[in-house]
Coordinates of C-alpha atoms in Angstrom, one line a residue:
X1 CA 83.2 -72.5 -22.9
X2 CA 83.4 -70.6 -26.5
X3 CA 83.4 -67.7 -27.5
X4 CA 79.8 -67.9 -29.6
X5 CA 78.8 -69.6 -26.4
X6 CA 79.7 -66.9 -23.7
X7 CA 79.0 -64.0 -26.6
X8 CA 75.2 -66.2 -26.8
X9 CA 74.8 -65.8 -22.7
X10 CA 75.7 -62.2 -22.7
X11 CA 73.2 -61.6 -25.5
X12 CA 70.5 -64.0 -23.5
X13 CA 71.4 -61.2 -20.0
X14 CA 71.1 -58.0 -21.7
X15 CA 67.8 -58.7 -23.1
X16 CA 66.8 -60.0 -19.8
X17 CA 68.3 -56.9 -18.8
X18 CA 66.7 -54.7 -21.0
X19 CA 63.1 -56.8 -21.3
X20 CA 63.4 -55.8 -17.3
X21 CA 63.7 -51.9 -17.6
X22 CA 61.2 -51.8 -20.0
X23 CA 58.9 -53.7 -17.9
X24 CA 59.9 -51.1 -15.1
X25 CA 59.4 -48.4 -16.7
X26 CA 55.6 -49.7 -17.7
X27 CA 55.2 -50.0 -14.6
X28 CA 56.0 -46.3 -13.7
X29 CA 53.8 -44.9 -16.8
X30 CA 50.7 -46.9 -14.8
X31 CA 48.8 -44.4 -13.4
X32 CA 45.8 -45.4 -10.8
X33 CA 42.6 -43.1 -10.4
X34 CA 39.7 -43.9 -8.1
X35 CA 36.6 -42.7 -8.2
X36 CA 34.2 -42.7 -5.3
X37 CA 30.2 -43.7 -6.1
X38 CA 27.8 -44.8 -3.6
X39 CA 25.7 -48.1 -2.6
X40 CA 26.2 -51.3 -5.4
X41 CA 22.3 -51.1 -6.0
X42 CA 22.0 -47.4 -6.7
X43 CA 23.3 -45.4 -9.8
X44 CA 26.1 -44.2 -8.9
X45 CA 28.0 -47.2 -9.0
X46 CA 27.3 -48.2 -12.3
X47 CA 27.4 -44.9 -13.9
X48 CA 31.4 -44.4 -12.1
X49 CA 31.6 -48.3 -13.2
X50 CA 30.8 -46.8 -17.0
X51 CA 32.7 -43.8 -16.8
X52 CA 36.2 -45.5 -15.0
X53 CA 36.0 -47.5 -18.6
X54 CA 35.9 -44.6 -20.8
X55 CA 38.5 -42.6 -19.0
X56 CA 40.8 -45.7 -18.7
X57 CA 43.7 -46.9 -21.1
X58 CA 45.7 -49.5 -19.9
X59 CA 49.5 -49.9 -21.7
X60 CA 49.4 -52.1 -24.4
X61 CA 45.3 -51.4 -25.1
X62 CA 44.4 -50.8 -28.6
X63 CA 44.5 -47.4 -30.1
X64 CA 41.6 -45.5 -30.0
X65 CA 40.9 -45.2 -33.7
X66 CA 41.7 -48.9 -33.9
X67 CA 38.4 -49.8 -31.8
X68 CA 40.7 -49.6 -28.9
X69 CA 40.9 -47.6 -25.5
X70 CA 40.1 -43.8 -26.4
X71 CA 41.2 -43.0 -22.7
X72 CA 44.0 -41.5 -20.7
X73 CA 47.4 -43.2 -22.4
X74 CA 48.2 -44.9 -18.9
X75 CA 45.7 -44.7 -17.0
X76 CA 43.6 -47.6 -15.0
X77 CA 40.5 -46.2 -13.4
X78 CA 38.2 -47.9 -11.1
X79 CA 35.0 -47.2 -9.4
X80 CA 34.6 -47.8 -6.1
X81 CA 31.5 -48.3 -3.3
X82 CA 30.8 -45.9 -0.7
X83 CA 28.5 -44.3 1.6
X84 CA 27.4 -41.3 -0.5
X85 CA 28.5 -38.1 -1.1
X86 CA 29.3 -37.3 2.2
X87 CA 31.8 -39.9 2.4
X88 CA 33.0 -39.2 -0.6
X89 CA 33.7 -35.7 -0.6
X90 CA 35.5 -36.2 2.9
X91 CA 37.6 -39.4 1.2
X92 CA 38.5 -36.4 -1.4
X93 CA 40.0 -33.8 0.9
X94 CA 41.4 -36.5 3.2
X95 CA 43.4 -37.9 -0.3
X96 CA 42.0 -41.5 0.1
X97 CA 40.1 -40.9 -2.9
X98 CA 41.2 -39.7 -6.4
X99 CA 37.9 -38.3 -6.4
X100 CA 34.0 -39.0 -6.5
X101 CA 30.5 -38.4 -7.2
X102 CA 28.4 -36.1 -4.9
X103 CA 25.1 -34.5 -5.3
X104 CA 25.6 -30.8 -5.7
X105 CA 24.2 -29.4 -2.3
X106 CA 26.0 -31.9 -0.1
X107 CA 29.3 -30.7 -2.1
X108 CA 28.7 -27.0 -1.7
X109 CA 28.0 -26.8 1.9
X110 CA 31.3 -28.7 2.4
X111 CA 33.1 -26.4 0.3
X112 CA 31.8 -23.2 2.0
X113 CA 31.3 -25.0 5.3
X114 CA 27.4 -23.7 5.7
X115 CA 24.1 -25.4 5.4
X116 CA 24.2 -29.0 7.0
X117 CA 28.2 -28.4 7.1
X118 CA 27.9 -25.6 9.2
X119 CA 30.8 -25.6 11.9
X120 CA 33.0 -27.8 9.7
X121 CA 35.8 -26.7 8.3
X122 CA 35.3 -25.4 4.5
X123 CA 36.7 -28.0 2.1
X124 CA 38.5 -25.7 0.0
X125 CA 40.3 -27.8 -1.9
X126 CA 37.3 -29.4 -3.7
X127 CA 37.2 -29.1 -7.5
X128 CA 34.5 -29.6 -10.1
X129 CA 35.2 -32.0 -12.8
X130 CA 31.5 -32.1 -14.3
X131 CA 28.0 -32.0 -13.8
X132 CA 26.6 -35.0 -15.0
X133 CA 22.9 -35.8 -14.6
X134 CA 19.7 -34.8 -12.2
X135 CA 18.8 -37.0 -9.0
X136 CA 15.5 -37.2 -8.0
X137 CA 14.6 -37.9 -4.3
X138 CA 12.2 -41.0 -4.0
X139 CA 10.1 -41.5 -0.7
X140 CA 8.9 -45.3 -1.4
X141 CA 6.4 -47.1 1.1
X142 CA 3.9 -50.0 -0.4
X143 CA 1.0 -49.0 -2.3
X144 CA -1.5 -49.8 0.6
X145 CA 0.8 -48.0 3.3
X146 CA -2.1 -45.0 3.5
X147 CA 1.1 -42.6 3.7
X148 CA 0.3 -40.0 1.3
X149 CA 2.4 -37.2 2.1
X150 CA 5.5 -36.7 3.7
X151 CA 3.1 -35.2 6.9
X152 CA 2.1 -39.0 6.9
X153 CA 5.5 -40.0 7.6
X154 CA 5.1 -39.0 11.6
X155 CA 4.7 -42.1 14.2
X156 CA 6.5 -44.3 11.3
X157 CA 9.7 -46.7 10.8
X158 CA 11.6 -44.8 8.5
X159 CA 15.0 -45.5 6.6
X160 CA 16.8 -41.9 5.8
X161 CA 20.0 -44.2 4.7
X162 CA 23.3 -43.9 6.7
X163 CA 24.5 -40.5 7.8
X164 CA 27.3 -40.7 5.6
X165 CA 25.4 -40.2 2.4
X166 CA 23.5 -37.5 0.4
X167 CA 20.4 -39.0 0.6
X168 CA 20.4 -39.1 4.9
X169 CA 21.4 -35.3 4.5
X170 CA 18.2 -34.2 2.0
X171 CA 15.8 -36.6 4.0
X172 CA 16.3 -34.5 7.3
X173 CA 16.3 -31.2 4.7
X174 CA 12.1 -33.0 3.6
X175 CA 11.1 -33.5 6.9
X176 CA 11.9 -30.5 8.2
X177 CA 10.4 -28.3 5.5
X178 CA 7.3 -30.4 5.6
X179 CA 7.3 -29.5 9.8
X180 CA 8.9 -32.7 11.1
X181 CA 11.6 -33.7 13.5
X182 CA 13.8 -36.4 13.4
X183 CA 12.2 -37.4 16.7
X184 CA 9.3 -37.7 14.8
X185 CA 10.1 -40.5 12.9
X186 CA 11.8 -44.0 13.9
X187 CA 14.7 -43.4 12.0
X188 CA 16.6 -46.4 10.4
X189 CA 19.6 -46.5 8.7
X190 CA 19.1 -49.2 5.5
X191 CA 20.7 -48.9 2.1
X192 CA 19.8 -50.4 -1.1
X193 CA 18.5 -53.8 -1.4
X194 CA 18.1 -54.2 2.7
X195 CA 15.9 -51.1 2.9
X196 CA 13.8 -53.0 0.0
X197 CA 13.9 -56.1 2.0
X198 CA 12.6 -54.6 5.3
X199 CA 9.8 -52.6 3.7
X200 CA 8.3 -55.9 1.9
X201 CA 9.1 -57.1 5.5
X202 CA 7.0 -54.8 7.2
X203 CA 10.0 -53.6 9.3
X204 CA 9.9 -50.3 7.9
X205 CA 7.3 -48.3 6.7
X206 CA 9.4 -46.4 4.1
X207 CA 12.6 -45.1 2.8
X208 CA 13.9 -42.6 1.3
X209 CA 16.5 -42.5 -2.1
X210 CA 18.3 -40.1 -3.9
X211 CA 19.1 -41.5 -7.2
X212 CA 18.7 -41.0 -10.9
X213 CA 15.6 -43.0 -12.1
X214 CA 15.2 -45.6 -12.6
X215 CA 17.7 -47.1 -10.2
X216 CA 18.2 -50.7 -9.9
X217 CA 16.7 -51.7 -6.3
X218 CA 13.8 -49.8 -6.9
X219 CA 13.0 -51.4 -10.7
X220 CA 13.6 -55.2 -8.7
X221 CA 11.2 -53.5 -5.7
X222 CA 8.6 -52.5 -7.7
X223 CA 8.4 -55.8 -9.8
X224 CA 8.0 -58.2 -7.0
X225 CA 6.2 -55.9 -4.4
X226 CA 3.3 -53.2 -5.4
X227 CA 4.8 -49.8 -3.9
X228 CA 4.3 -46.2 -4.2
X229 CA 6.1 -43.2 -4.6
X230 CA 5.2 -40.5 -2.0
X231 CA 4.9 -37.3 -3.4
X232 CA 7.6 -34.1 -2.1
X233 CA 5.5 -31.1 -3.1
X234 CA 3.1 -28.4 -2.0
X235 CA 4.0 -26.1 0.6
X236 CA 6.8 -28.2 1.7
X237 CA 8.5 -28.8 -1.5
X238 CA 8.0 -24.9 -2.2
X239 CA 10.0 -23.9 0.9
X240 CA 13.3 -26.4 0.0
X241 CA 13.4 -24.8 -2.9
X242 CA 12.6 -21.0 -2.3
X243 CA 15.6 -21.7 0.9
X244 CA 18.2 -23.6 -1.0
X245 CA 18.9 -23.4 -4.3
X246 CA 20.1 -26.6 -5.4
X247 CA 16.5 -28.3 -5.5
X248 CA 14.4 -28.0 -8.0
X249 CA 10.4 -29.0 -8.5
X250 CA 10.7 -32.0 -10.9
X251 CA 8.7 -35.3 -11.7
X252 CA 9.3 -39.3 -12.0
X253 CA 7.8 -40.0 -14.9
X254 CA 5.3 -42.9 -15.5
X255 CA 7.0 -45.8 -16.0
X256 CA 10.2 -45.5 -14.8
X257 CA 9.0 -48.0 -12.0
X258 CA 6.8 -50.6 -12.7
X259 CA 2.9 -49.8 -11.6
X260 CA 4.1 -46.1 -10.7
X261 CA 2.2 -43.3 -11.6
X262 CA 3.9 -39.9 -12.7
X263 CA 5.3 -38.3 -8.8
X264 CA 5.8 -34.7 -8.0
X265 CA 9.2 -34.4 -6.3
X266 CA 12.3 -32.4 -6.1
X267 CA 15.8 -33.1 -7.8
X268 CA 19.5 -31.9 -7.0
X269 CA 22.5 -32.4 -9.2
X270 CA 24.9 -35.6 -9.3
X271 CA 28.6 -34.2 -10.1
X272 CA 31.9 -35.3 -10.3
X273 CA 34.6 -34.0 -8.2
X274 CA 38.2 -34.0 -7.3
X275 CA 41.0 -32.2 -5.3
X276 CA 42.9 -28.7 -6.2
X277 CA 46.0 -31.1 -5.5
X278 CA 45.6 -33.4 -8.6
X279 CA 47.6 -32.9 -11.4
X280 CA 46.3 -30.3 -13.6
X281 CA 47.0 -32.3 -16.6
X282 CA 46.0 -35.2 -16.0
X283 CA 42.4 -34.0 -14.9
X284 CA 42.5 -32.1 -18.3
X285 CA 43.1 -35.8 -19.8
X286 CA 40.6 -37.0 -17.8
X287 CA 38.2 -34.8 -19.0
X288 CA 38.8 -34.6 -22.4
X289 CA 38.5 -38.6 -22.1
X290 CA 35.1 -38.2 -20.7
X291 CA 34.1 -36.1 -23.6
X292 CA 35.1 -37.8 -26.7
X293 CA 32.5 -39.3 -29.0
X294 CA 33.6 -43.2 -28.0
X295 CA 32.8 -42.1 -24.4
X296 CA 29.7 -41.0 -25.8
X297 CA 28.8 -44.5 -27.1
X298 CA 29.6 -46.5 -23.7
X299 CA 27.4 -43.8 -21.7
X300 CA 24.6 -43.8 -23.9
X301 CA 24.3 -47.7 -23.4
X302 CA 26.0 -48.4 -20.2
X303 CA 23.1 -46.9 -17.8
X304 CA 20.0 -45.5 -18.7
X305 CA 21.3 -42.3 -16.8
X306 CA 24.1 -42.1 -19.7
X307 CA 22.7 -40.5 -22.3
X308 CA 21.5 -37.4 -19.9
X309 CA 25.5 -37.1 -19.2
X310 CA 26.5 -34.4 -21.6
X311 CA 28.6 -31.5 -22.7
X312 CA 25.8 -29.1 -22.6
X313 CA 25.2 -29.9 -19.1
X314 CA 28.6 -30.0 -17.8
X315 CA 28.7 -27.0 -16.1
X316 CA 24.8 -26.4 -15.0
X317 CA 24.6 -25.9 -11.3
X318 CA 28.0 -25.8 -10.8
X319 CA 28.4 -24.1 -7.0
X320 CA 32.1 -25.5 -6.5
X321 CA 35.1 -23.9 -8.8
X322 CA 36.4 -25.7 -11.5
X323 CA 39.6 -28.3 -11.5
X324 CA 42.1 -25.7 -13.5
X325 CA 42.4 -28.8 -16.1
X326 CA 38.7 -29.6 -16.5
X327 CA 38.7 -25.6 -16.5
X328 CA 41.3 -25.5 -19.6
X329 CA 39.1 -28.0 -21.6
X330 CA 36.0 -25.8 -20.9
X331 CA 37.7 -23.3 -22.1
X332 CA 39.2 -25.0 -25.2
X333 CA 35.6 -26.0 -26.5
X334 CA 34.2 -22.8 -26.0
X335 CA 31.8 -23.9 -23.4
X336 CA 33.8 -21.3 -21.1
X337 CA 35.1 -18.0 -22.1

């Protein structure tokens, strides 16, 4: 063998060698974030789907001012299908989850370990990253059902979604205030497109959903089926609010379902949260990602939720502390003092 020869193969190893540790070294600067989001036909999903995008940057992506990636150098995020906000505030604390979305009563009362969580231990490592937009609870039946109220619901099949989610939680809250039982009701546990299918069925009577409007099953619902939405209000709807906080008197609008008149009903907050245990940078990252004007872009067209996701909002209703790093960006923009 020559010299040039053997010099050639030693040249050929070390950039093997060194093509390796670089490719190592990627490899540890990959960083993996989850974030929890409910049923595939609702809005969480899509909205986490929007926001994993924005936060994300992937090694080699294009700079941001480049058209690239304007997310977290490093970072692949990914939204992922779940039960609710039950589920995933529980996948939070137990460290399954990076973090996840959650409607703001459901998140509280685990935090402090009262209301529907009373008994439970306090989840007191939960963190807020943001508040992102208002969720309206739908009670949908077909428009010939004769159920009127939510007093109209007794003696009926009726889906209150599975126990692990938000929506199962606030439909017990409605009945209730509006002097029913569970026992009341023949309670079924559907989600999504199968409570859909067994109300154009007939093998339910109604269901209930907590989602920002206009969420997906409902739109495909209403166009091939004609439905109603039940009204929440009067004295019943008065009481929620007056004895918890987090609801507020608000309306579906006209339109946001096809052949659906403008709905009294009540509304909590969908937010965004994490553990104390995350890295306090890299939740400052994440949401300074979610806040830059290219994030802006993908939410406004990504869902029609996404242009109600803003800055201004991020804090409203906020009943579980700040992440310290989505604190520190607060801070930094002066929406915090």
């Amino acid at each position: 063998m020559t010299l040039s020869l053997r010099k050639l193969k030693g040249l050929v190893a070390g950039a093997a060698m060194v093509a390796g540790l670089a490719s190592i070294a990627s490899a540890q600067e990959l960083k993996f974030f989850t974030i929890g989001t409910g049923g595939t036909a609702y809005t969480y999903y899509p909205v986490g789907g929007v926001i994993a995008n924005a936060i994300s940057k992937p090694p080699g992506s294009r700079e941001c001012d480049a058209g690239g990636s304007c997310g977290v150098e490093g970072l692949i995020a990914s939204a992922v299908s779940s039960r609710g906000s039950v589920d995933n505030v529980n996948a939070i604390i137990s460290g399954l989850r990076n973090s996840g979305f959650a409607q703001s009563d459901v998140a509280y009362w685990a935090y402090t370990g009262t209301g529907t969580m009373e008994g439970k231990e306090p989840a007191e490592d939960l963190r807020t990253i943001a508040a992102l937009f208002e969720e309206h609870i739908h009670l949908v039946a077909l428009a010939d059902s004769g159920i009127n109220t939510v007093a109209d619901l007794k003696g009926k099949r009726v889906s209150l979604d599975e126990p692990g989610s938000g929506t199962y939680v606030d439909a017990n809250l409605i009945l209730e205030a509006n002097g029913l039982a569970l026992a009341d009701v023949t309670a079924e546990a559907l989600k999504g497109g199968a409570a859909s299918e067994a109300l154009r069925n007939g093998k339910i009577d109604a269901f209930f959903v907590v989602a920002g409007y206009p969420t997906g099953s409902l739109v495909e619902l209403a166009s091939a089926a004609d439905i109603k939405l039940v009204p929440i209000d009067g004295a019943g709807a008065e009481a929620l609010v007056e004895k918890y906080g987090f609801f507020a008197a608000s309306d579906i609008p006209e339109g946001a379902y096809e052949g659906v008149g403008t709905t009294s009903t009540v509304a909590v907050g969908a937010q965004w949260f994490t553990s104390a245990k995350e890295d306090d940078d890299l939740i400052y990252d994440i949401t300074k990602a979610l806040w830059n004007d290219n994030s802006r872009k993908l939410l406004d067209v990504g869902h029609a939720k996404g242009k109600t996701i803003t800055p201004d909002t991020a804090l409203n209703g906020v009943g579980v502390p700040l992440h310290a790093g989505a604190e520190r960006f607060y801070k930094e923009i002066g929406l915090l003092k």
